[in-house]
């Protein structure tokens, strides 16, 4: 179906630390590489084993991060458990203009800032089926100290208070189903009347012509 919308859909995906949202995003991009672009954030936290600069994150110093804020290079930024995280704006703009559906995997403060700046942003929240499962996933990951896990669980509790600001809740108990659900939700956004003014105007003009007997 050809639509008039030329720019992509901007989607924010949030979820508790350990909700599995990273894995969902990875699979979504592997399955539909021509449809989606995943924004790479800048952060002041240190890389986990296996993470590399420019892939999972741009790992920067606090001075570098503050300079990005100063230069208005970030679409949004927030502090999360003692570190800064932010979305470089240029890449997001460029990918949207090329018609890619861009995904930001960010926490709730950032999500709300993005929606304020761009009201047509789609907000998805990913959760495991229950709290116990979240605690187990964080512990089993084995990449964080007990203290950090406790801070992340406390942050998860805080974030749970803000879920109503989101448009859709995605329950992550079956990975493949979750990936398809996220894909369907985002692709349905393309059908919104508000994003299809040009096509509607074109059909109106044609119908007007027919009504006049042209
Ligand atoms: P992690 O340290 O586990 O990679 O990420 C911690 C939290 O920061 C996650 O909820 C993640 O979604 C969020 N996050 C990652 N990048 C950004 C960003 O650019 N901006 C904001 N506001 N949050 C981010």
CSV table of C-alpha atoms and ligand atoms in Angstrom, one decimal:
chain,number,residue,atom,x,y,z
A,1,UNK,CA,0.0,0.0,0.0
A,2,UNK,CA,1.6,3.3,-1.1
A,3,UNK,CA,1.2,6.1,1.4
A,4,UNK,CA,2.1,9.7,1.3
A,5,UNK,CA,4.1,9.7,4.5
A,6,UNK,CA,7.7,10.2,3.6
A,7,UNK,CA,9.4,10.4,7.0
A,8,UNK,CA,9.7,7.4,9.3
A,9,UNK,CA,7.9,6.8,12.6
A,10,UNK,CA,9.8,7.8,15.7
A,11,UNK,CA,9.3,5.1,18.4
A,12,UNK,CA,10.6,5.1,22.0
A,13,UNK,CA,11.0,1.7,23.7
A,14,UNK,CA,11.4,1.7,27.4
A,15,UNK,CA,11.3,-1.0,30.0
A,16,UNK,CA,12.7,-2.1,33.3
A,17,UNK,CA,16.4,-2.9,33.3
A,18,UNK,CA,16.3,-6.7,32.7
A,19,UNK,CA,13.0,-6.6,30.8
A,20,UNK,CA,14.7,-8.0,27.7
A,21,UNK,CA,14.0,-4.9,25.6
A,22,UNK,CA,17.6,-4.9,24.2
A,23,UNK,CA,17.2,-8.5,22.9
A,24,UNK,CA,13.8,-7.6,21.3
A,25,UNK,CA,15.3,-4.6,19.5
A,26,UNK,CA,18.3,-6.7,18.3
A,27,UNK,CA,16.0,-9.3,16.8
A,28,UNK,CA,13.7,-6.7,15.3
A,29,UNK,CA,16.6,-5.1,13.4
A,30,UNK,CA,18.0,-8.4,12.3
A,31,UNK,CA,14.6,-9.4,10.9
A,32,UNK,CA,13.7,-6.1,9.3
A,33,UNK,CA,17.0,-4.3,8.5
A,34,UNK,CA,15.6,-2.1,5.8
A,35,UNK,CA,12.7,-0.9,7.9
A,36,UNK,CA,14.3,0.1,11.1
A,37,UNK,CA,17.2,2.1,12.4
A,38,UNK,CA,18.2,1.9,16.1
A,39,UNK,CA,19.7,5.1,17.6
A,40,UNK,CA,23.0,4.6,19.4
A,41,UNK,CA,23.1,6.6,22.6
A,42,UNK,CA,26.0,8.3,24.3
A,43,UNK,CA,26.7,7.3,28.0
A,44,UNK,CA,29.2,8.0,30.7
A,45,UNK,CA,28.9,4.5,32.2
A,46,UNK,CA,31.7,2.0,31.6
A,47,UNK,CA,31.2,-0.7,28.9
A,48,UNK,CA,30.1,-4.2,30.0
A,49,UNK,CA,32.1,-7.2,28.8
A,50,UNK,CA,31.3,-7.6,25.1
A,51,UNK,CA,30.2,-4.0,24.5
A,52,UNK,CA,32.1,-1.8,22.2
A,53,UNK,CA,32.3,1.9,21.4
A,54,UNK,CA,29.9,2.9,18.6
A,55,UNK,CA,28.0,-0.4,18.7
A,56,UNK,CA,25.9,-0.6,21.9
A,57,UNK,CA,26.8,3.0,23.0
A,58,UNK,CA,29.2,5.8,22.4
A,59,UNK,CA,31.1,5.6,25.7
A,60,UNK,CA,32.2,9.1,26.6
A,61,UNK,CA,33.7,11.0,29.6
A,62,UNK,CA,31.5,13.3,31.7
A,63,UNK,CA,33.3,16.3,30.1
A,64,UNK,CA,32.5,15.0,26.6
A,65,UNK,CA,28.9,14.4,27.6
A,66,UNK,CA,28.5,17.9,29.1
A,67,UNK,CA,30.0,19.4,25.8
A,68,UNK,CA,27.3,17.5,23.8
A,69,UNK,CA,24.6,19.1,26.0
A,70,UNK,CA,26.2,22.5,25.6
A,71,UNK,CA,26.3,22.1,21.8
A,72,UNK,CA,22.7,21.1,21.6
A,73,UNK,CA,23.8,17.8,20.0
A,74,UNK,CA,21.3,15.7,22.1
A,75,UNK,CA,17.6,15.2,21.3
A,76,UNK,CA,17.2,14.3,25.0
A,77,UNK,CA,19.3,13.2,27.9
A,78,UNK,CA,18.8,11.9,31.5
A,79,UNK,CA,20.6,10.5,34.5
A,80,UNK,CA,20.1,6.9,35.3
A,81,UNK,CA,21.7,5.3,38.4
A,82,UNK,CA,24.6,7.8,38.6
A,83,UNK,CA,25.4,8.0,34.9
A,84,UNK,CA,24.4,10.2,32.0
A,85,UNK,CA,22.6,8.8,28.9
A,86,UNK,CA,21.6,10.8,25.8
A,87,UNK,CA,20.4,10.5,22.2
A,88,UNK,CA,22.5,12.2,19.5
A,89,UNK,CA,20.0,14.1,17.4
A,90,UNK,CA,21.7,14.2,14.0
A,91,UNK,CA,21.5,10.5,13.3
A,92,UNK,CA,17.8,10.3,14.3
A,93,UNK,CA,16.9,13.2,12.0
A,94,UNK,CA,18.8,11.8,9.1
A,95,UNK,CA,17.3,8.3,9.3
A,96,UNK,CA,13.7,9.6,9.7
A,97,UNK,CA,14.2,11.9,6.7
A,98,UNK,CA,15.3,8.8,4.7
A,99,UNK,CA,12.0,7.1,5.6
A,100,UNK,CA,13.4,4.7,8.2
A,101,UNK,CA,11.4,4.0,11.4
A,102,UNK,CA,13.7,5.0,14.1
A,103,UNK,CA,13.8,3.4,17.5
A,104,UNK,CA,15.2,4.9,20.7
A,105,UNK,CA,15.7,2.5,23.5
A,106,UNK,CA,15.7,4.9,26.4
A,107,UNK,CA,14.4,5.3,30.0
A,108,UNK,CA,11.2,7.1,31.0
A,109,UNK,CA,12.5,10.7,31.7
A,110,UNK,CA,14.0,10.7,28.2
A,111,UNK,CA,10.8,9.2,26.7
A,112,UNK,CA,8.7,12.0,28.1
A,113,UNK,CA,11.1,14.7,26.8
A,114,UNK,CA,11.0,13.2,23.3
A,115,UNK,CA,7.2,13.1,23.3
A,116,UNK,CA,7.1,16.8,24.5
A,117,UNK,CA,9.4,17.8,21.6
A,118,UNK,CA,7.8,15.5,19.1
A,119,UNK,CA,4.1,14.8,20.1
A,120,UNK,CA,3.6,12.2,17.4
A,121,UNK,CA,6.3,9.9,18.9
A,122,UNK,CA,5.0,6.4,19.7
A,123,UNK,CA,5.8,5.1,23.2
A,124,UNK,CA,6.1,1.4,24.0
A,125,UNK,CA,6.8,-0.1,27.4
A,126,UNK,CA,8.3,-3.6,27.7
A,127,UNK,CA,7.8,-5.6,30.9
A,128,UNK,CA,8.5,-9.2,31.9
A,129,UNK,CA,5.4,-11.1,33.0
A,130,UNK,CA,6.1,-10.4,36.7
A,131,UNK,CA,8.5,-8.8,39.2
A,132,UNK,CA,10.1,-12.0,40.3
A,133,UNK,CA,11.1,-12.8,36.7
A,134,UNK,CA,12.7,-9.3,36.5
A,135,UNK,CA,14.8,-9.9,39.7
A,136,UNK,CA,16.0,-13.3,38.4
A,137,UNK,CA,17.0,-11.9,35.0
A,138,UNK,CA,19.0,-9.1,36.6
A,139,UNK,CA,20.8,-11.5,38.9
A,140,UNK,CA,21.4,-14.2,36.3
A,141,UNK,CA,22.9,-11.6,33.9
A,142,UNK,CA,25.8,-11.5,36.3
A,143,UNK,CA,27.2,-8.2,34.9
A,144,UNK,CA,26.3,-6.0,37.8
A,145,UNK,CA,27.2,-5.8,41.5
A,146,UNK,CA,24.6,-6.5,44.1
A,147,UNK,CA,24.4,-2.8,44.9
A,148,UNK,CA,23.8,-1.9,41.3
A,149,UNK,CA,21.1,-4.6,41.0
A,150,UNK,CA,19.4,-3.1,44.0
A,151,UNK,CA,19.6,0.4,42.5
A,152,UNK,CA,18.2,-0.9,39.2
A,153,UNK,CA,15.3,-2.7,41.0
A,154,UNK,CA,14.5,0.5,43.0
A,155,UNK,CA,14.6,2.5,39.7
A,156,UNK,CA,12.3,-0.2,38.1
A,157,UNK,CA,9.8,0.4,40.9
A,158,UNK,CA,9.9,4.2,40.3
A,159,UNK,CA,9.5,3.6,36.5
A,160,UNK,CA,6.5,1.4,37.1
A,161,UNK,CA,4.7,4.5,38.4
A,162,UNK,CA,5.0,6.1,35.0
A,163,UNK,CA,3.8,3.4,32.7
A,164,UNK,CA,0.5,5.1,32.0
A,165,UNK,CA,2.3,7.8,29.9
A,166,UNK,CA,3.0,5.1,27.3
A,167,UNK,CA,0.8,4.1,24.3
A,168,UNK,CA,1.4,0.3,24.4
A,169,UNK,CA,2.5,-2.3,26.9
A,170,UNK,CA,4.5,-5.3,25.5
A,171,UNK,CA,4.7,-8.3,27.8
A,172,UNK,CA,8.0,-10.2,27.1
A,173,UNK,CA,7.4,-13.9,27.8
A,174,UNK,CA,7.9,-15.2,24.3
A,175,UNK,CA,10.7,-13.5,22.4
A,176,UNK,CA,9.5,-14.2,18.8
A,177,UNK,CA,5.9,-13.2,19.5
A,178,UNK,CA,7.2,-10.0,21.2
A,179,UNK,CA,9.3,-9.0,18.2
A,180,UNK,CA,6.3,-9.5,15.9
A,181,UNK,CA,4.0,-7.6,18.2
A,182,UNK,CA,6.4,-4.6,18.3
A,183,UNK,CA,6.7,-4.7,14.5
A,184,UNK,CA,2.9,-4.7,14.0
A,185,UNK,CA,2.3,-1.9,16.5
A,186,UNK,CA,4.9,0.3,14.7
A,187,UNK,CA,3.8,-0.5,11.2
A,188,UNK,CA,0.1,0.2,12.1
A,189,UNK,CA,1.3,3.8,13.0
A,190,UNK,CA,1.8,4.3,9.3
A,191,UNK,CA,-1.9,4.0,8.7
A,192,UNK,CA,-2.8,6.9,11.0
A,193,UNK,CA,-4.9,9.5,9.2
A,194,UNK,CA,-2.7,12.3,10.7
A,195,UNK,CA,0.3,11.0,8.8
A,196,UNK,CA,-1.4,10.7,5.4
A,197,UNK,CA,-2.6,14.2,4.6
A,198,UNK,CA,-1.0,14.3,1.1
A,199,UNK,CA,-2.7,11.0,0.0
A,200,UNK,CA,-6.1,12.2,1.4
A,201,UNK,CA,-5.7,15.5,-0.5
A,202,UNK,CA,-4.9,13.7,-3.7
A,203,UNK,CA,-7.9,11.5,-3.5
A,204,UNK,CA,-10.1,14.5,-2.6
A,205,UNK,CA,-8.9,16.3,-5.7
A,206,UNK,CA,-9.5,13.3,-7.9
A,207,UNK,CA,-13.1,12.9,-6.5
A,208,UNK,CA,-13.8,16.6,-7.0
A,209,UNK,CA,-12.8,16.2,-10.6
A,210,UNK,CA,-15.0,13.1,-11.1
A,211,UNK,CA,-18.0,14.9,-9.4
A,212,UNK,CA,-17.6,17.7,-12.0
A,213,UNK,CA,-17.7,15.1,-14.8
A,214,UNK,CA,-14.0,15.6,-15.7
B,1,LIG,P1,22.0,0.2,30.5
B,1,LIG,O1,23.0,0.8,31.4
B,1,LIG,O2,21.3,-1.0,31.1
B,1,LIG,O3,22.5,0.0,29.1
B,1,LIG,O4,20.9,1.3,30.4
B,1,LIG,C1,20.2,1.9,31.5
B,1,LIG,C2,19.0,2.6,31.1
B,1,LIG,O5,19.3,3.8,30.3
B,1,LIG,C3,18.0,1.8,30.2
B,1,LIG,O6,16.7,2.0,30.7
B,1,LIG,C4,18.2,2.4,28.9
B,1,LIG,O7,17.0,2.2,28.1
B,1,LIG,C5,18.4,3.8,29.2
B,1,LIG,N1,19.1,4.6,28.1
B,1,LIG,C6,20.0,4.1,27.2
B,1,LIG,N2,20.3,5.1,26.4
B,1,LIG,C7,19.6,6.2,26.7
B,1,LIG,C8,19.5,7.6,26.2
B,1,LIG,O8,20.1,7.9,25.2
B,1,LIG,N3,18.7,8.4,26.9
B,1,LIG,C9,17.9,8.0,28.0
B,1,LIG,N4,17.1,8.9,28.5
B,1,LIG,N5,18.0,6.8,28.5
B,1,LIG,C10,18.8,5.9,27.9
